[in-house]
Amino acid sequence: MVFYIYSVNVINTMTFKQIINKYNDKWDIPYIKYIKFKNALRENLTVDELYTLLSELYNIDKASFDDINPEQLELITSKLHDIVQTESPLVNRFKLDGIEYGIIPDFSKIKAGELIDLDNLFANDDIVGLMSILYRPIKKSQWNPFNILGQKRYTIEPYKEPNPKAFEFVPLAIVDGALSFFLNSWQILN
């Protein structure tokens, strides 16, 4: 008896309605995918190149755009533009891949190694690596009887080294909120 195994390519095609509803805010968009999309945009982009970029950003097959008319394409790109233009607040805690992360709770106690690595990563535009230093797994949550600032107190794991792999799919909202907070703070201090 002979068995044949056939490879079936499953194409993840989506309709316009599914595409337009995939991303509704910055929490839905992985930072790495967005920054790759943003960096590839240029003035003389062809429609085929735009479809390739959008298919990578939305994680769908490029053929999904075959039936989209110009008005629908405009709606998709306009919605994406509106999403990324909204401001994101600093987020102290969030979950990613089942792990709860917290921002460094007390920057006055930052260690030299953390600061040097933050500076190097920022200079090299490695934002994902930067996030992996600013946010670390929460080791212990503490009871907060007065609900100060609406957050529970917490302790994060000690710093060892940047861990960009853990932040591969960090939402755009986290990155934008942290960068806005620190850049605004820096401008106020200078």
JSON list of C-alpha atoms in Angstrom, two decimals:
[
{"chain": "A", "resi": 1, "resn": "MET", "atom": "CA", "xyz": [0.00, 0.00, 0.00]},
{"chain": "A", "resi": 2, "resn": "VAL", "atom": "CA", "xyz": [1.41, 3.42, -0.99]},
{"chain": "A", "resi": 3, "resn": "PHE", "atom": "CA", "xyz": [0.42, 6.63, 0.71]},
{"chain": "A", "resi": 4, "resn": "TYR", "atom": "CA", "xyz": [0.87, 9.95, -0.96]},
{"chain": "A", "resi": 5, "resn": "ILE", "atom": "CA", "xyz": [1.21, 13.07, 1.07]},
{"chain": "A", "resi": 6, "resn": "TYR", "atom": "CA", "xyz": [0.03, 16.16, -0.69]},
{"chain": "A", "resi": 7, "resn": "SER", "atom": "CA", "xyz": [1.18, 19.57, 0.37]},
{"chain": "A", "resi": 8, "resn": "VAL", "atom": "CA", "xyz": [-1.68, 22.01, 0.41]},
{"chain": "A", "resi": 9, "resn": "ASN", "atom": "CA", "xyz": [-0.94, 25.69, 0.43]},
{"chain": "A", "resi": 10, "resn": "VAL", "atom": "CA", "xyz": [-3.58, 27.41, 2.46]},
{"chain": "A", "resi": 11, "resn": "ILE", "atom": "CA", "xyz": [-3.83, 31.00, 1.39]},
{"chain": "A", "resi": 12, "resn": "ASN", "atom": "CA", "xyz": [-5.04, 33.33, 4.06]},
{"chain": "A", "resi": 13, "resn": "THR", "atom": "CA", "xyz": [-7.11, 35.59, 1.88]},
{"chain": "A", "resi": 14, "resn": "MET", "atom": "CA", "xyz": [-9.33, 38.13, 3.50]},
{"chain": "A", "resi": 15, "resn": "THR", "atom": "CA", "xyz": [-12.16, 40.32, 2.36]},
{"chain": "A", "resi": 16, "resn": "PHE", "atom": "CA", "xyz": [-12.07, 44.10, 2.60]},
{"chain": "A", "resi": 17, "resn": "LYS", "atom": "CA", "xyz": [-14.24, 44.01, 5.72]},
{"chain": "A", "resi": 18, "resn": "GLN", "atom": "CA", "xyz": [-11.88, 41.57, 7.44]},
{"chain": "A", "resi": 19, "resn": "ILE", "atom": "CA", "xyz": [-8.84, 43.64, 6.48]},
{"chain": "A", "resi": 20, "resn": "ILE", "atom": "CA", "xyz": [-10.30, 46.98, 7.60]},
{"chain": "A", "resi": 21, "resn": "ASN", "atom": "CA", "xyz": [-11.37, 45.46, 10.94]},
{"chain": "A", "resi": 22, "resn": "LYS", "atom": "CA", "xyz": [-8.09, 43.65, 11.69]},
{"chain": "A", "resi": 23, "resn": "TYR", "atom": "CA", "xyz": [-6.39, 46.65, 13.30]},
{"chain": "A", "resi": 24, "resn": "ASN", "atom": "CA", "xyz": [-8.49, 49.00, 15.39]},
{"chain": "A", "resi": 25, "resn": "ASP", "atom": "CA", "xyz": [-5.85, 50.60, 17.60]},
{"chain": "A", "resi": 26, "resn": "LYS", "atom": "CA", "xyz": [-2.15, 50.54, 18.37]},
{"chain": "A", "resi": 27, "resn": "TRP", "atom": "CA", "xyz": [-2.60, 47.53, 20.67]},
{"chain": "A", "resi": 28, "resn": "ASP", "atom": "CA", "xyz": [-3.44, 45.41, 17.62]},
{"chain": "A", "resi": 29, "resn": "ILE", "atom": "CA", "xyz": [-0.31, 46.28, 15.62]},
{"chain": "A", "resi": 30, "resn": "PRO", "atom": "CA", "xyz": [3.05, 44.65, 16.41]},
{"chain": "A", "resi": 31, "resn": "TYR", "atom": "CA", "xyz": [5.72, 47.37, 16.54]},
{"chain": "A", "resi": 32, "resn": "ILE", "atom": "CA", "xyz": [8.22, 45.41, 14.43]},
{"chain": "A", "resi": 33, "resn": "LYS", "atom": "CA", "xyz": [5.70, 44.89, 11.62]},
{"chain": "A", "resi": 34, "resn": "TYR", "atom": "CA", "xyz": [4.67, 48.54, 11.66]},
{"chain": "A", "resi": 35, "resn": "ILE", "atom": "CA", "xyz": [8.21, 49.92, 11.66]},
{"chain": "A", "resi": 36, "resn": "LYS", "atom": "CA", "xyz": [9.17, 47.63, 8.77]},
{"chain": "A", "resi": 37, "resn": "PHE", "atom": "CA", "xyz": [6.12, 48.90, 6.86]},
{"chain": "A", "resi": 38, "resn": "LYS", "atom": "CA", "xyz": [6.85, 52.54, 7.71]},
{"chain": "A", "resi": 39, "resn": "ASN", "atom": "CA", "xyz": [10.53, 52.30, 6.75]},
{"chain": "A", "resi": 40, "resn": "ALA", "atom": "CA", "xyz": [9.68, 50.76, 3.37]},
{"chain": "A", "resi": 41, "resn": "LEU", "atom": "CA", "xyz": [7.27, 53.55, 2.38]},
{"chain": "A", "resi": 42, "resn": "ARG", "atom": "CA", "xyz": [8.55, 55.96, -0.20]},
{"chain": "A", "resi": 43, "resn": "GLU", "atom": "CA", "xyz": [7.23, 58.53, -2.63]},
{"chain": "A", "resi": 44, "resn": "ASN", "atom": "CA", "xyz": [7.20, 56.47, -5.85]},
{"chain": "A", "resi": 45, "resn": "LEU", "atom": "CA", "xyz": [5.80, 53.22, -4.42]},
{"chain": "A", "resi": 46, "resn": "THR", "atom": "CA", "xyz": [3.98, 51.04, -6.97]},
{"chain": "A", "resi": 47, "resn": "VAL", "atom": "CA", "xyz": [0.61, 49.52, -6.19]},
{"chain": "A", "resi": 48, "resn": "ASP", "atom": "CA", "xyz": [2.16, 46.06, -6.27]},
{"chain": "A", "resi": 49, "resn": "GLU", "atom": "CA", "xyz": [4.82, 47.14, -3.75]},
{"chain": "A", "resi": 50, "resn": "LEU", "atom": "CA", "xyz": [2.14, 48.71, -1.54]},
{"chain": "A", "resi": 51, "resn": "TYR", "atom": "CA", "xyz": [0.13, 45.48, -1.64]},
{"chain": "A", "resi": 52, "resn": "THR", "atom": "CA", "xyz": [3.26, 43.54, -0.66]},
{"chain": "A", "resi": 53, "resn": "LEU", "atom": "CA", "xyz": [3.90, 45.88, 2.28]},
{"chain": "A", "resi": 54, "resn": "LEU", "atom": "CA", "xyz": [0.28, 45.78, 3.41]},
{"chain": "A", "resi": 55, "resn": "SER", "atom": "CA", "xyz": [0.13, 41.99, 3.11]},
{"chain": "A", "resi": 56, "resn": "GLU", "atom": "CA", "xyz": [3.19, 41.72, 5.38]},
{"chain": "A", "resi": 57, "resn": "LEU", "atom": "CA", "xyz": [1.81, 44.25, 7.86]},
{"chain": "A", "resi": 58, "resn": "TYR", "atom": "CA", "xyz": [-1.60, 42.56, 8.02]},
{"chain": "A", "resi": 59, "resn": "ASN", "atom": "CA", "xyz": [-0.08, 39.07, 7.81]},
{"chain": "A", "resi": 60, "resn": "ILE", "atom": "CA", "xyz": [-2.28, 38.06, 4.89]},
{"chain": "A", "resi": 61, "resn": "ASP", "atom": "CA", "xyz": [-1.78, 36.86, 1.35]},
{"chain": "A", "resi": 62, "resn": "LYS", "atom": "CA", "xyz": [-1.18, 39.58, -1.22]},
{"chain": "A", "resi": 63, "resn": "ALA", "atom": "CA", "xyz": [-4.01, 38.12, -3.31]},
{"chain": "A", "resi": 64, "resn": "SER", "atom": "CA", "xyz": [-6.43, 39.53, -0.71]},
{"chain": "A", "resi": 65, "resn": "PHE", "atom": "CA", "xyz": [-5.96, 42.92, -2.34]},
{"chain": "A", "resi": 66, "resn": "ASP", "atom": "CA", "xyz": [-6.91, 41.75, -5.83]},
{"chain": "A", "resi": 67, "resn": "ASP", "atom": "CA", "xyz": [-10.60, 42.53, -5.32]},
{"chain": "A", "resi": 68, "resn": "ILE", "atom": "CA", "xyz": [-10.17, 45.77, -3.41]},
{"chain": "A", "resi": 69, "resn": "ASN", "atom": "CA", "xyz": [-11.20, 48.92, -5.22]},
{"chain": "A", "resi": 70, "resn": "PRO", "atom": "CA", "xyz": [-9.38, 52.28, -4.89]},
{"chain": "A", "resi": 71, "resn": "GLU", "atom": "CA", "xyz": [-11.88, 53.67, -2.36]},
{"chain": "A", "resi": 72, "resn": "GLN", "atom": "CA", "xyz": [-11.46, 50.61, -0.14]},
{"chain": "A", "resi": 73, "resn": "LEU", "atom": "CA", "xyz": [-7.66, 50.86, -0.36]},
{"chain": "A", "resi": 74, "resn": "GLU", "atom": "CA", "xyz": [-7.93, 54.51, 0.67]},
{"chain": "A", "resi": 75, "resn": "LEU", "atom": "CA", "xyz": [-10.10, 53.52, 3.64]},
{"chain": "A", "resi": 76, "resn": "ILE", "atom": "CA", "xyz": [-7.56, 50.90, 4.76]},
{"chain": "A", "resi": 77, "resn": "THR", "atom": "CA", "xyz": [-4.59, 53.25, 4.52]},
{"chain": "A", "resi": 78, "resn": "SER", "atom": "CA", "xyz": [-6.51, 56.16, 6.08]},
{"chain": "A", "resi": 79, "resn": "LYS", "atom": "CA", "xyz": [-7.59, 54.04, 9.03]},
{"chain": "A", "resi": 80, "resn": "LEU", "atom": "CA", "xyz": [-4.02, 52.83, 9.52]},
{"chain": "A", "resi": 81, "resn": "HIS", "atom": "CA", "xyz": [-2.78, 56.44, 9.35]},
{"chain": "A", "resi": 82, "resn": "ASP", "atom": "CA", "xyz": [-5.39, 57.55, 11.92]},
{"chain": "A", "resi": 83, "resn": "ILE", "atom": "CA", "xyz": [-4.45, 54.71, 14.27]},
{"chain": "A", "resi": 84, "resn": "VAL", "atom": "CA", "xyz": [-0.75, 55.50, 14.26]},
{"chain": "A", "resi": 85, "resn": "GLN", "atom": "CA", "xyz": [-1.37, 59.25, 14.68]},
{"chain": "A", "resi": 86, "resn": "THR", "atom": "CA", "xyz": [-3.21, 58.80, 18.00]},
{"chain": "A", "resi": 87, "resn": "GLU", "atom": "CA", "xyz": [-1.18, 59.44, 21.12]},
{"chain": "A", "resi": 88, "resn": "SER", "atom": "CA", "xyz": [-0.41, 56.54, 23.42]},
{"chain": "A", "resi": 89, "resn": "PRO", "atom": "CA", "xyz": [-0.04, 57.00, 27.17]},
{"chain": "A", "resi": 90, "resn": "LEU", "atom": "CA", "xyz": [2.81, 55.43, 29.09]},
{"chain": "A", "resi": 91, "resn": "VAL", "atom": "CA", "xyz": [1.81, 51.92, 30.14]},
{"chain": "A", "resi": 92, "resn": "ASN", "atom": "CA", "xyz": [3.32, 50.75, 33.41]},
{"chain": "A", "resi": 93, "resn": "ARG", "atom": "CA", "xyz": [2.31, 47.10, 33.12]},
{"chain": "A", "resi": 94, "resn": "PHE", "atom": "CA", "xyz": [1.17, 44.80, 30.33]},
{"chain": "A", "resi": 95, "resn": "LYS", "atom": "CA", "xyz": [1.07, 41.14, 29.36]},
{"chain": "A", "resi": 96, "resn": "LEU", "atom": "CA", "xyz": [2.89, 39.73, 26.37]},
{"chain": "A", "resi": 97, "resn": "ASP", "atom": "CA", "xyz": [2.88, 36.03, 25.55]},
{"chain": "A", "resi": 98, "resn": "GLY", "atom": "CA", "xyz": [1.47, 35.24, 29.00]},
{"chain": "A", "resi": 99, "resn": "ILE", "atom": "CA", "xyz": [4.20, 37.12, 30.89]},
{"chain": "A", "resi": 100, "resn": "GLU", "atom": "CA", "xyz": [3.40, 40.28, 32.82]},
{"chain": "A", "resi": 101, "resn": "TYR", "atom": "CA", "xyz": [5.95, 43.05, 32.30]},
{"chain": "A", "resi": 102, "resn": "GLY", "atom": "CA", "xyz": [6.43, 46.23, 34.29]},
{"chain": "A", "resi": 103, "resn": "ILE", "atom": "CA", "xyz": [8.40, 49.35, 33.54]},
{"chain": "A", "resi": 104, "resn": "ILE", "atom": "CA", "xyz": [11.39, 50.10, 35.76]},
{"chain": "A", "resi": 105, "resn": "PRO", "atom": "CA", "xyz": [9.57, 51.30, 38.89]},
{"chain": "A", "resi": 106, "resn": "ASP", "atom": "CA", "xyz": [12.27, 53.67, 40.16]},
{"chain": "A", "resi": 107, "resn": "PHE", "atom": "CA", "xyz": [14.62, 55.26, 37.64]},
{"chain": "A", "resi": 108, "resn": "SER", "atom": "CA", "xyz": [16.70, 56.81, 40.41]},
{"chain": "A", "resi": 109, "resn": "LYS", "atom": "CA", "xyz": [17.91, 53.28, 41.20]},
{"chain": "A", "resi": 110, "resn": "ILE", "atom": "CA", "xyz": [18.92, 52.37, 37.65]},
{"chain": "A", "resi": 111, "resn": "LYS", "atom": "CA", "xyz": [22.24, 50.53, 37.41]},
{"chain": "A", "resi": 112, "resn": "ALA", "atom": "CA", "xyz": [25.19, 51.61, 35.25]},
{"chain": "A", "resi": 113, "resn": "GLY", "atom": "CA", "xyz": [24.88, 48.54, 33.01]},
{"chain": "A", "resi": 114, "resn": "GLU", "atom": "CA", "xyz": [21.23, 49.30, 32.28]},
{"chain": "A", "resi": 115, "resn": "LEU", "atom": "CA", "xyz": [22.01, 52.92, 31.46]},
{"chain": "A", "resi": 116, "resn": "ILE", "atom": "CA", "xyz": [24.95, 52.07, 29.19]},
{"chain": "A", "resi": 117, "resn": "ASP", "atom": "CA", "xyz": [22.91, 49.45, 27.33]},
{"chain": "A", "resi": 118, "resn": "LEU", "atom": "CA", "xyz": [19.94, 51.84, 27.02]},
{"chain": "A", "resi": 119, "resn": "ASP", "atom": "CA", "xyz": [22.23, 54.51, 25.57]},
{"chain": "A", "resi": 120, "resn": "ASN", "atom": "CA", "xyz": [23.84, 52.08, 23.10]},
{"chain": "A", "resi": 121, "resn": "LEU", "atom": "CA", "xyz": [20.51, 50.63, 21.96]},
{"chain": "A", "resi": 122, "resn": "PHE", "atom": "CA", "xyz": [19.01, 54.10, 21.55]},
{"chain": "A", "resi": 123, "resn": "ALA", "atom": "CA", "xyz": [22.05, 55.24, 19.54]},
{"chain": "A", "resi": 124, "resn": "ASN", "atom": "CA", "xyz": [21.66, 52.20, 17.28]},
{"chain": "A", "resi": 125, "resn": "ASP", "atom": "CA", "xyz": [17.90, 52.75, 16.95]},
{"chain": "A", "resi": 126, "resn": "ASP", "atom": "CA", "xyz": [17.21, 49.31, 18.49]},
{"chain": "A", "resi": 127, "resn": "ILE", "atom": "CA", "xyz": [13.87, 50.22, 19.99]},
{"chain": "A", "resi": 128, "resn": "VAL", "atom": "CA", "xyz": [12.82, 46.62, 20.67]},
{"chain": "A", "resi": 129, "resn": "GLY", "atom": "CA", "xyz": [16.03, 46.03, 22.64]},
{"chain": "A", "resi": 130, "resn": "LEU", "atom": "CA", "xyz": [15.40, 49.28, 24.48]},
{"chain": "A", "resi": 131, "resn": "MET", "atom": "CA", "xyz": [11.90, 48.13, 25.46]},
{"chain": "A", "resi": 132, "resn": "SER", "atom": "CA", "xyz": [13.36, 44.87, 26.80]},
{"chain": "A", "resi": 133, "resn": "ILE", "atom": "CA", "xyz": [15.41, 46.90, 29.29]},
{"chain": "A", "resi": 134, "resn": "LEU", "atom": "CA", "xyz": [12.71, 49.39, 30.25]},
{"chain": "A", "resi": 135, "resn": "TYR", "atom": "CA", "xyz": [10.12, 46.62, 30.76]},
{"chain": "A", "resi": 136, "resn": "ARG", "atom": "CA", "xyz": [11.02, 43.43, 32.55]},
{"chain": "A", "resi": 137, "resn": "PRO", "atom": "CA", "xyz": [9.02, 40.51, 33.92]},
{"chain": "A", "resi": 138, "resn": "ILE", "atom": "CA", "xyz": [7.24, 41.27, 37.17]},
{"chain": "A", "resi": 139, "resn": "LYS", "atom": "CA", "xyz": [8.73, 39.18, 39.91]},
{"chain": "A", "resi": 140, "resn": "LYS", "atom": "CA", "xyz": [6.36, 40.17, 42.70]},
{"chain": "A", "resi": 141, "resn": "SER", "atom": "CA", "xyz": [3.22, 42.31, 42.99]},
{"chain": "A", "resi": 142, "resn": "GLN", "atom": "CA", "xyz": [2.64, 44.13, 46.25]},
{"chain": "A", "resi": 143, "resn": "TRP", "atom": "CA", "xyz": [-0.66, 45.01, 47.80]},
{"chain": "A", "resi": 144, "resn": "ASN", "atom": "CA", "xyz": [-1.55, 48.66, 47.33]},
{"chain": "A", "resi": 145, "resn": "PRO", "atom": "CA", "xyz": [-4.30, 49.54, 49.83]},
{"chain": "A", "resi": 146, "resn": "PHE", "atom": "CA", "xyz": [-4.86, 53.06, 48.54]},
{"chain": "A", "resi": 147, "resn": "ASN", "atom": "CA", "xyz": [-4.70, 52.16, 44.86]},
{"chain": "A", "resi": 148, "resn": "ILE", "atom": "CA", "xyz": [-2.07, 54.82, 44.28]},
{"chain": "A", "resi": 149, "resn": "LEU", "atom": "CA", "xyz": [-2.17, 55.91, 40.65]},
{"chain": "A", "resi": 150, "resn": "GLY", "atom": "CA", "xyz": [-4.53, 53.03, 39.92]},
{"chain": "A", "resi": 151, "resn": "GLN", "atom": "CA", "xyz": [-1.62, 50.58, 39.82]},
{"chain": "A", "resi": 152, "resn": "LYS", "atom": "CA", "xyz": [-0.46, 47.80, 42.06]},
{"chain": "A", "resi": 153, "resn": "ARG", "atom": "CA", "xyz": [3.12, 48.14, 43.17]},
{"chain": "A", "resi": 154, "resn": "TYR", "atom": "CA", "xyz": [5.52, 45.56, 41.81]},
{"chain": "A", "resi": 155, "resn": "THR", "atom": "CA", "xyz": [9.10, 44.39, 41.69]},
{"chain": "A", "resi": 156, "resn": "ILE", "atom": "CA", "xyz": [10.73, 43.49, 38.38]},
{"chain": "A", "resi": 157, "resn": "GLU", "atom": "CA", "xyz": [13.40, 40.93, 37.66]},
{"chain": "A", "resi": 158, "resn": "PRO", "atom": "CA", "xyz": [16.96, 42.21, 38.00]},
{"chain": "A", "resi": 159, "resn": "TYR", "atom": "CA", "xyz": [18.67, 43.38, 34.84]},
{"chain": "A", "resi": 160, "resn": "LYS", "atom": "CA", "xyz": [21.00, 40.96, 33.06]},
{"chain": "A", "resi": 161, "resn": "GLU", "atom": "CA", "xyz": [21.07, 41.95, 29.41]},
{"chain": "A", "resi": 162, "resn": "PRO", "atom": "CA", "xyz": [18.71, 43.15, 26.67]},
{"chain": "A", "resi": 163, "resn": "ASN", "atom": "CA", "xyz": [16.20, 40.53, 25.55]},
{"chain": "A", "resi": 164, "resn": "PRO", "atom": "CA", "xyz": [14.77, 41.76, 22.24]},
{"chain": "A", "resi": 165, "resn": "LYS", "atom": "CA", "xyz": [13.52, 38.26, 21.33]},
{"chain": "A", "resi": 166, "resn": "ALA", "atom": "CA", "xyz": [10.93, 38.46, 24.13]},
{"chain": "A", "resi": 167, "resn": "PHE", "atom": "CA", "xyz": [9.63, 41.75, 22.70]},
{"chain": "A", "resi": 168, "resn": "GLU", "atom": "CA", "xyz": [9.43, 40.70, 19.08]},
{"chain": "A", "resi": 169, "resn": "PHE", "atom": "CA", "xyz": [5.66, 41.24, 19.00]},
{"chain": "A", "resi": 170, "resn": "VAL", "atom": "CA", "xyz": [5.32, 44.10, 21.47]},
{"chain": "A", "resi": 171, "resn": "PRO", "atom": "CA", "xyz": [2.33, 46.26, 20.52]},
{"chain": "A", "resi": 172, "resn": "LEU", "atom": "CA", "xyz": [2.92, 49.64, 18.93]},
{"chain": "A", "resi": 173, "resn": "ALA", "atom": "CA", "xyz": [0.96, 51.23, 21.83]},
{"chain": "A", "resi": 174, "resn": "ILE", "atom": "CA", "xyz": [3.62, 50.18, 24.36]},
{"chain": "A", "resi": 175, "resn": "VAL", "atom": "CA", "xyz": [6.52, 51.49, 22.30]},
{"chain": "A", "resi": 176, "resn": "ASP", "atom": "CA", "xyz": [4.85, 54.77, 21.37]},
{"chain": "A", "resi": 177, "resn": "GLY", "atom": "CA", "xyz": [3.74, 55.44, 24.94]},
{"chain": "A", "resi": 178, "resn": "ALA", "atom": "CA", "xyz": [7.20, 54.80, 26.37]},
{"chain": "A", "resi": 179, "resn": "LEU", "atom": "CA", "xyz": [9.05, 56.78, 23.70]},
{"chain": "A", "resi": 180, "resn": "SER", "atom": "CA", "xyz": [6.64, 59.73, 23.97]},
{"chain": "A", "resi": 181, "resn": "PHE", "atom": "CA", "xyz": [6.96, 59.77, 27.75]},
{"chain": "A", "resi": 182, "resn": "PHE", "atom": "CA", "xyz": [10.75, 59.67, 27.77]},
{"chain": "A", "resi": 183, "resn": "LEU", "atom": "CA", "xyz": [11.18, 62.14, 24.90]},
{"chain": "A", "resi": 184, "resn": "ASN", "atom": "CA", "xyz": [8.74, 64.58, 26.52]},
{"chain": "A", "resi": 185, "resn": "SER", "atom": "CA", "xyz": [10.50, 64.17, 29.88]},
{"chain": "A", "resi": 186, "resn": "TRP", "atom": "CA", "xyz": [13.87, 64.78, 28.24]},
{"chain": "A", "resi": 187, "resn": "GLN", "atom": "CA", "xyz": [12.59, 67.94, 26.54]},
{"chain": "A", "resi": 188, "resn": "ILE", "atom": "CA", "xyz": [11.19, 69.25, 29.84]},
{"chain": "A", "resi": 189, "resn": "LEU", "atom": "CA", "xyz": [14.48, 68.60, 31.62]},
{"chain": "A", "resi": 190, "resn": "ASN", "atom": "CA", "xyz": [16.55, 70.39, 28.96]}
]
